[in-house]
mmCIF file of C-alpha atoms in Angstrom:
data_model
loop_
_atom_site.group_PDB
_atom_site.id
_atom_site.type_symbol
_atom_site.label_atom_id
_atom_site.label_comp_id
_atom_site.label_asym_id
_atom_site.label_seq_id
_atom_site.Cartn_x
_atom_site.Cartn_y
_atom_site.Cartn_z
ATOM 1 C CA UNK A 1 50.896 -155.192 109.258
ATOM 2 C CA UNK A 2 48.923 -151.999 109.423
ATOM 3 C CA UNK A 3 45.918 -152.171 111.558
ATOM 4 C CA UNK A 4 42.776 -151.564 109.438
ATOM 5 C CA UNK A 5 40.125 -148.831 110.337
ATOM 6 C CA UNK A 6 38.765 -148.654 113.839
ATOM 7 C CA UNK A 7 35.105 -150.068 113.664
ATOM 8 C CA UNK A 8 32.081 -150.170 116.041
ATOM 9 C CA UNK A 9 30.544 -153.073 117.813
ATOM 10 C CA UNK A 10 30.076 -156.217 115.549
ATOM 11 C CA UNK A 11 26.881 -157.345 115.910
ATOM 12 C CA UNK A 12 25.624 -160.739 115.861
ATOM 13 C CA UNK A 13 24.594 -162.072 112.551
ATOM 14 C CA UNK A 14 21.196 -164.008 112.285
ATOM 15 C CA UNK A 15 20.890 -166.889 109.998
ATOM 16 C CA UNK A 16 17.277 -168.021 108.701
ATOM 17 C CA UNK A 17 17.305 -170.888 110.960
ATOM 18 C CA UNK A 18 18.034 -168.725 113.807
ATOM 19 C CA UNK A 19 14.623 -166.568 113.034
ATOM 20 C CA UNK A 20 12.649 -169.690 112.268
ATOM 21 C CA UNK A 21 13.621 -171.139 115.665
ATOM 22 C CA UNK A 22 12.929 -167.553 117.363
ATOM 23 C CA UNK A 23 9.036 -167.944 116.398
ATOM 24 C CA UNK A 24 6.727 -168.287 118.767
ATOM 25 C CA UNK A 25 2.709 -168.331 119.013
ATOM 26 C CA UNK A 26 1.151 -165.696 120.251
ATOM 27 C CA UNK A 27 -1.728 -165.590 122.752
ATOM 28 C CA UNK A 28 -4.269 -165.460 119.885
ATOM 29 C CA UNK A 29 -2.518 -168.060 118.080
ATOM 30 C CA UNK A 30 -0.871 -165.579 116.012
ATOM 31 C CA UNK A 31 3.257 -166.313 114.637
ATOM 32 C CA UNK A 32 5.339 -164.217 116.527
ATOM 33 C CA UNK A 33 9.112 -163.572 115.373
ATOM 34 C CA UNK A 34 11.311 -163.043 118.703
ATOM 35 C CA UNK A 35 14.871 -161.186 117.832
ATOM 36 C CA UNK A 36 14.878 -158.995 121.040
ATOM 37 C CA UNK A 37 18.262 -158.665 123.010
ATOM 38 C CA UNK A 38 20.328 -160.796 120.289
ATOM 39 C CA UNK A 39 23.084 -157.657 119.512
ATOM 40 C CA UNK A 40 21.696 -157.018 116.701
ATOM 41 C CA UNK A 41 23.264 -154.161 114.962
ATOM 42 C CA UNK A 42 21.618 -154.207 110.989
ATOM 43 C CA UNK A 43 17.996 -155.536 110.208
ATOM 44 C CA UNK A 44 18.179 -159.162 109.414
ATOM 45 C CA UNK A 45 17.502 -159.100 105.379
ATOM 46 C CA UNK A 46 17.076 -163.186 106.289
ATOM 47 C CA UNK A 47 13.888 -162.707 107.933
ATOM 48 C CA UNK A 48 12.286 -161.018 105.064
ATOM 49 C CA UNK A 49 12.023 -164.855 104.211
ATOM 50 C CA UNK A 50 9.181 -164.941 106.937
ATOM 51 C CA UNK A 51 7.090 -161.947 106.339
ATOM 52 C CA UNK A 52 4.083 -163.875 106.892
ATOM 53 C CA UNK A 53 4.482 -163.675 110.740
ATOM 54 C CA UNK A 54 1.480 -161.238 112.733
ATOM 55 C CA UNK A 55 4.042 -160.100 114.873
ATOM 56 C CA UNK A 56 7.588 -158.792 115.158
ATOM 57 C CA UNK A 57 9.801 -158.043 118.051
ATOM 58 C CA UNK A 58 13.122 -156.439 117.456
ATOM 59 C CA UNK A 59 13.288 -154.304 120.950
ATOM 60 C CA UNK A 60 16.794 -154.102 122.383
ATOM 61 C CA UNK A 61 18.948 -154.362 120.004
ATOM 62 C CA UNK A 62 21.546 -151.981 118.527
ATOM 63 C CA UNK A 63 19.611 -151.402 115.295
ATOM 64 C CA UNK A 64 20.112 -148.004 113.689
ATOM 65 C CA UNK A 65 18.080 -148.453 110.525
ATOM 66 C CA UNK A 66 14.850 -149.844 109.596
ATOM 67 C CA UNK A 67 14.744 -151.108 105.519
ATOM 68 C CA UNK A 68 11.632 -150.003 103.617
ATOM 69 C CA UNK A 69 11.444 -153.520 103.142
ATOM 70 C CA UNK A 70 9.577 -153.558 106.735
ATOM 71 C CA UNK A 71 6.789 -153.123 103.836
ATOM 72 C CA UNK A 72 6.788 -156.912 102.999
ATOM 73 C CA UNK A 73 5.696 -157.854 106.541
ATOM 74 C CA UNK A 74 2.188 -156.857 104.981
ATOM 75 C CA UNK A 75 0.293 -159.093 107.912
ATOM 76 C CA UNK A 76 1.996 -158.051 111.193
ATOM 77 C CA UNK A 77 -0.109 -156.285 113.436
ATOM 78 C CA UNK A 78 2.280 -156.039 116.139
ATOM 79 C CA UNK A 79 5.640 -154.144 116.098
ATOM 80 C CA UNK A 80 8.235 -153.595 118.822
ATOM 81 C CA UNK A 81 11.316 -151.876 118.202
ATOM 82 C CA UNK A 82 12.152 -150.058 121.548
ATOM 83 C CA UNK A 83 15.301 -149.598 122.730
ATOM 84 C CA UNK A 84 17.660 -149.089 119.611
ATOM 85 C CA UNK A 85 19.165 -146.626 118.343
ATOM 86 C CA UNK A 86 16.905 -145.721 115.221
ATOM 87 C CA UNK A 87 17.176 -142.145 114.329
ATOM 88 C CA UNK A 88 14.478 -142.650 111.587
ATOM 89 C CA UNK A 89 11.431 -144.868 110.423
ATOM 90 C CA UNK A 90 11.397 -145.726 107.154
ATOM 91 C CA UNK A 91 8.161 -144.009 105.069
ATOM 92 C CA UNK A 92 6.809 -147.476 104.008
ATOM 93 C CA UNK A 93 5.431 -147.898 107.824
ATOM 94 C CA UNK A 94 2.735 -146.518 106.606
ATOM 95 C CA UNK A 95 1.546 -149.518 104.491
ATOM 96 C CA UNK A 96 1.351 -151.984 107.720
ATOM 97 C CA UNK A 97 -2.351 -151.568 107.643
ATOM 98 C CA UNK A 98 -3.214 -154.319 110.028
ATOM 99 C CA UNK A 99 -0.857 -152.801 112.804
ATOM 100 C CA UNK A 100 -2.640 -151.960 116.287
ATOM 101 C CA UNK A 101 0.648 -151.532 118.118
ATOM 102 C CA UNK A 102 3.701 -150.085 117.508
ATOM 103 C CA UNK A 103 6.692 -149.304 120.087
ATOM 104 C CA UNK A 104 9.525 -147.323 119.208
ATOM 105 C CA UNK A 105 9.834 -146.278 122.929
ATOM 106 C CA UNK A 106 13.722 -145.589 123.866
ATOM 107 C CA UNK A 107 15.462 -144.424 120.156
ATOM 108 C CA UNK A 108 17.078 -141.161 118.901
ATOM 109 C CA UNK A 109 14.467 -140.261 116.702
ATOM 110 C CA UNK A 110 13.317 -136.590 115.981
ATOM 111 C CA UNK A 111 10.200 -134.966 114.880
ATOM 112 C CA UNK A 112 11.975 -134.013 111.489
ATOM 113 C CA UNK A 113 12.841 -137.993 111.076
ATOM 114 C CA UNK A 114 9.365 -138.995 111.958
ATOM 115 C CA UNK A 115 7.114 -140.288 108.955
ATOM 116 C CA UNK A 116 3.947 -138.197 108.425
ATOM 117 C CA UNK A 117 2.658 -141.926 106.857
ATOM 118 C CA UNK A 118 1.957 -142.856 110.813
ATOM 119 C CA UNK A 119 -1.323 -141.093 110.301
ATOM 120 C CA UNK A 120 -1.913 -143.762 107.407
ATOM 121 C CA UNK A 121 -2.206 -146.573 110.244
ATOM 122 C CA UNK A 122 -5.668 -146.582 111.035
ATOM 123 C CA UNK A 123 -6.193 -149.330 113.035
ATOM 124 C CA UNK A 124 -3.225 -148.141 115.019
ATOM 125 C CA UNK A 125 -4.400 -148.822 119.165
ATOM 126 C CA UNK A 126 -1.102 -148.250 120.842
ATOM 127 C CA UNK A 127 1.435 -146.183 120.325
ATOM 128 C CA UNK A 128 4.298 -145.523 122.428
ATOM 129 C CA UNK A 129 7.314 -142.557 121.625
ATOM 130 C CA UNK A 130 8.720 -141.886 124.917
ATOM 131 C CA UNK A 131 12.454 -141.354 125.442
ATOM 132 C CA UNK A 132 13.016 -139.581 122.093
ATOM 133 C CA UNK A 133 14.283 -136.309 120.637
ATOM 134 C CA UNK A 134 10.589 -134.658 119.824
ATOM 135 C CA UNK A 135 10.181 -131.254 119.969
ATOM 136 C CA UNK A 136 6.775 -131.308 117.988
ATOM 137 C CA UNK A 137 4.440 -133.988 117.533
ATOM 138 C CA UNK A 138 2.414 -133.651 113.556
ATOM 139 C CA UNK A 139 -1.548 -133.050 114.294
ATOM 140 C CA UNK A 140 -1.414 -135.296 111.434
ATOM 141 C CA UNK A 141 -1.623 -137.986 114.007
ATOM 142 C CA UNK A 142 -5.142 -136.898 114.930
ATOM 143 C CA UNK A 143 -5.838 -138.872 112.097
ATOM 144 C CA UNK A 144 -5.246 -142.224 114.340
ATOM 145 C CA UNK A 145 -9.011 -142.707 115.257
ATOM 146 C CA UNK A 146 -8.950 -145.942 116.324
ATOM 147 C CA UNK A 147 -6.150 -145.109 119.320
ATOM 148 C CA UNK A 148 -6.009 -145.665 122.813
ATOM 149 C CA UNK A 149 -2.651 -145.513 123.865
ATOM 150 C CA UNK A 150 0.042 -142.601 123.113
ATOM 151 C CA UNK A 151 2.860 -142.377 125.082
ATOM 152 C CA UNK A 152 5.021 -139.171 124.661
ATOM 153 C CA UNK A 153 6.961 -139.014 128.110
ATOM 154 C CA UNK A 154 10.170 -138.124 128.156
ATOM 155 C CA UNK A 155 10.954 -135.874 124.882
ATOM 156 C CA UNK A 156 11.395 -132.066 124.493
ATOM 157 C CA UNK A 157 7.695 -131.372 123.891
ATOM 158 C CA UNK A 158 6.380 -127.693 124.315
ATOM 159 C CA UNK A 159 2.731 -128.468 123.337
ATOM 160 C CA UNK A 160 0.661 -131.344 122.054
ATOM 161 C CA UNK A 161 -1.888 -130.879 119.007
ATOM 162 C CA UNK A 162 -5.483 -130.414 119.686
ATOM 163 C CA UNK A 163 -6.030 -133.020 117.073
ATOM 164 C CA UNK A 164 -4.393 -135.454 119.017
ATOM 165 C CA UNK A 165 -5.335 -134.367 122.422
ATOM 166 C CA UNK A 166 -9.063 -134.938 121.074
ATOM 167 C CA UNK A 167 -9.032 -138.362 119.642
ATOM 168 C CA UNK A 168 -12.277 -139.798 120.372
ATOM 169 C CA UNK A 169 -11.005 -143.521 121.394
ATOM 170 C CA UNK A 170 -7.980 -141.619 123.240
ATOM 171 C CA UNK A 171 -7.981 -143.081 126.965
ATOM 172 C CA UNK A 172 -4.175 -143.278 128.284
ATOM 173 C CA UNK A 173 -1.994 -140.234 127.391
ATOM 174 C CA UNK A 174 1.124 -140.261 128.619
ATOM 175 C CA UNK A 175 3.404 -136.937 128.489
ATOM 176 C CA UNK A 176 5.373 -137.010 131.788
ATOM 177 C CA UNK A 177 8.588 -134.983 131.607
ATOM 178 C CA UNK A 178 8.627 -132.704 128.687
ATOM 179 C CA UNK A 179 9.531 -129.200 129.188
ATOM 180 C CA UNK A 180 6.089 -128.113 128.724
ATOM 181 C CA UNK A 181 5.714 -124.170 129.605
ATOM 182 C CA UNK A 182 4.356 -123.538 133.564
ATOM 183 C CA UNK A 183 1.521 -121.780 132.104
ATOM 184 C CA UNK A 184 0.584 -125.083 130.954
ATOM 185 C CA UNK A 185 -1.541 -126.773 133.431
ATOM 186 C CA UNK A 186 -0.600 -130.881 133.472
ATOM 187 C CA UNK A 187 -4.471 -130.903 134.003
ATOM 188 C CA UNK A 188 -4.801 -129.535 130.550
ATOM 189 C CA UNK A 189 -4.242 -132.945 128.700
ATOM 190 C CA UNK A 190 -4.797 -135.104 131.153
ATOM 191 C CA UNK A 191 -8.889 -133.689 132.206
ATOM 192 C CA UNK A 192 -9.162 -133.749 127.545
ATOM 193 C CA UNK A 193 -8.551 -137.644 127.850
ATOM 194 C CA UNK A 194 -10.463 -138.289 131.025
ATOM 195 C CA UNK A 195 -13.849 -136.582 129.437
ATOM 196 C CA UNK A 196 -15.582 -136.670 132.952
ATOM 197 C CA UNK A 197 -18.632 -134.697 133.340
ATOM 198 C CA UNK A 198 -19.845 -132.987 136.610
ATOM 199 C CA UNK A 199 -21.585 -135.656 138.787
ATOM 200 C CA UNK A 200 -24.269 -134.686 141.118
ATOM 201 C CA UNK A 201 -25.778 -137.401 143.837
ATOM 202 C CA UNK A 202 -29.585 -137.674 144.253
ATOM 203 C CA UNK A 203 -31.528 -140.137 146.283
ATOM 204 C CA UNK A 204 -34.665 -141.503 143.935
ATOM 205 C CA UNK A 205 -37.510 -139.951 146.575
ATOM 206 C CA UNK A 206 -36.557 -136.633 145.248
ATOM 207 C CA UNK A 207 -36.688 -136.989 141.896
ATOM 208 C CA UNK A 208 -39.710 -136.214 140.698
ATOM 209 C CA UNK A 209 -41.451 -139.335 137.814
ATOM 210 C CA UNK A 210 -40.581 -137.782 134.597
ATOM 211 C CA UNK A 211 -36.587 -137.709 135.954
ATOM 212 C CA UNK A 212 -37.137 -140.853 137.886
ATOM 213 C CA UNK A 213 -38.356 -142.546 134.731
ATOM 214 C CA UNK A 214 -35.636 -141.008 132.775
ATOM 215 C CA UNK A 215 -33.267 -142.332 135.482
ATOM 216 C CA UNK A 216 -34.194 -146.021 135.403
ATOM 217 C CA UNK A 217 -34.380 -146.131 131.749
ATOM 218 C CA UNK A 218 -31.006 -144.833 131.563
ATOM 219 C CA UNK A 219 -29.891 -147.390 133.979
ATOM 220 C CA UNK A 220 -31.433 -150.033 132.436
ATOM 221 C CA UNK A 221 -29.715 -149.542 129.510
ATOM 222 C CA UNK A 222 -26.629 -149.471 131.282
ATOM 223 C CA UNK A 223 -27.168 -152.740 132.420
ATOM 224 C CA UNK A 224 -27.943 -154.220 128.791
ATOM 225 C CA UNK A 225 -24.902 -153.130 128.272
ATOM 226 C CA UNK A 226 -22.747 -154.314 130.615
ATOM 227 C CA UNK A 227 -24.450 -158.003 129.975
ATOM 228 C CA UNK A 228 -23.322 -157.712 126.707
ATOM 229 C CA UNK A 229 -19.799 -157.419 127.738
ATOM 230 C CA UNK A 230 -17.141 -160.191 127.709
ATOM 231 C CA UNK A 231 -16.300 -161.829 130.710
ATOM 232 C CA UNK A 232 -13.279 -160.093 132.702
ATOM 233 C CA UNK A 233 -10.646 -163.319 131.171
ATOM 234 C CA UNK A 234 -11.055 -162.270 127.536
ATOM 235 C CA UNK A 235 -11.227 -158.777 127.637
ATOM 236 C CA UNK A 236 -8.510 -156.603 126.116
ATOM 237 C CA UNK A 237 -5.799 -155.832 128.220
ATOM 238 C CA UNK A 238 -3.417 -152.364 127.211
ATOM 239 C CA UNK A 239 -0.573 -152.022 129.731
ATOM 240 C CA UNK A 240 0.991 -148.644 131.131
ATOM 241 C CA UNK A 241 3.311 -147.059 129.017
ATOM 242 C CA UNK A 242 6.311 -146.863 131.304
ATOM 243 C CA UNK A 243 10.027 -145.967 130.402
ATOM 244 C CA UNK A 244 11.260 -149.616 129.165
ATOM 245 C CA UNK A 245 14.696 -149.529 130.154
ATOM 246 C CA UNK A 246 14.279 -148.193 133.644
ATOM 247 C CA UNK A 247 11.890 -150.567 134.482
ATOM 248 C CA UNK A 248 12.612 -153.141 131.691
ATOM 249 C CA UNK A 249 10.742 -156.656 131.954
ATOM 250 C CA UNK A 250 12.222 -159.483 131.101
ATOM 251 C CA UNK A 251 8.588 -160.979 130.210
ATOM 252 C CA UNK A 252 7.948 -158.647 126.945
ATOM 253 C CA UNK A 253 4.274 -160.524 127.160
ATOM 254 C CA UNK A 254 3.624 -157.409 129.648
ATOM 255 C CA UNK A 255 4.232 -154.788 126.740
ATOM 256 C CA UNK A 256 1.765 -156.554 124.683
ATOM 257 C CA UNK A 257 -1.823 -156.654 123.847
ATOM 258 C CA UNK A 258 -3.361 -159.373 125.179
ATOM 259 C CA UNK A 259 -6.930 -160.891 124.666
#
């Protein structure tokens, strides 16, 4: 009998009830759909089925593909697909309006293979493509206003785009290891995200009353503020971006934003 043509890892096939019983609720009380570390080697044309869910996690997996169906998962606001072995997003990204995190940490994608519809996610708050193949990152991406989070570490980066270094909600920015030129000061992107001002140190007796008055107002404002705030419990939490697989967590509620 001749032997048939050599063929890669099979990977395990998921059934509908297999995704329905992989949904869990979120923290907020959202659906979550759980296919991480299953073997998955194609997307899972089952789960289309439940493209109601707020949240999909497909992280370490084999996958080498995402379908432009990912479109039909119109609610999800939360997408983790780290540690695959995607080359390329699909375009239709893009139209996952509601998403505030994204992860495609760990993959083989390029800069020529990544969708300039990223800059269509607006209300995009973390975003995390370390341990790529990216020589270039699209200033298209300063278009992201509503970010926090970028992680960039680990890729073949020479520069990164004003537009992006300048994001006004921009407060973690992680490029560690990229071959970035020694002219480059690391300082150069990290003092752009810290936007720290000099601070000088005064005691109030020598301040004269217009500056003391300006002082105290200033402060009291401060304090309105800080009232206003939610207590320490609900506030939102954005963890480090660190390299998943060398220091993977078993508990993926740590790579997630939490209330």
């Amino acid at each position: 009998m001749a032997k048939g043509k050599e063929k890669g890892p099979k990977g395990k096939k998921i059934s509908l009830k297999t995704a329905k019983n992989s949904i869990r609720i979120s923290f907020d009380g959202g659906r979550r759909l759980d296919l991480s570390k299953m073997g998955i080697t194609t997307f899972p044309k089952c789960i289309l089925k439940l493209a109601d869910v707020d949240e999909l996690d497909l992280s370490r997996n084999m996958l080498k593909k995402i379908p432009n169906s990912i479109e039909k998962f119109q609610k999800l606001r939360w997408l983790d697909l780290h540690s695959n072995q995607l080359e390329e997003l699909p375009k239709t990204v893009g139209t996952l309006q509601n998403l505030f995190y994204l992860n495609i940490c760990n993959n083989k994608l390029t800069s020529k293979n990544l969708p300039e519809e990223l800059n269509l996610l607006k209300n995009l708050r973390i975003l995390n493509l370390g341990l790529n193949c990216l020589d270039s990152i699209p200033p298209s991406l300063g278009a992201l206003k509503e970010l926090k989070e970028l992680g960039l570490f680990d890729n073949l980066l020479t520069a990164i785009p004003n537009s992006v270094k300048r994001l006004p909600k921009l407060k973690k920015l992680n490029a560690e290891r990229n071959p970035f030129p020694e002219s480059m000061e690391k300082e150069e992107y990290v003092d752009s995200i810290k936007r720290i001002e000099s601070l000088y140190l005064v005691q109030e007796k020598d301040l004269c009353c217009s500056c003391l008055k300006t002082c105290q107002e200033e402060r009291d404002k401060l304090n309105k503020f800080k009232n206003k705030m939610p207590c320490p419990s609900k506030k939102l939490s954005f963890p480090s971006l660190f390299t998943p697989n060398s220091t993977a967590m078993n508990n993926q509620e740590q790579w997630r934003l939490k209330d």
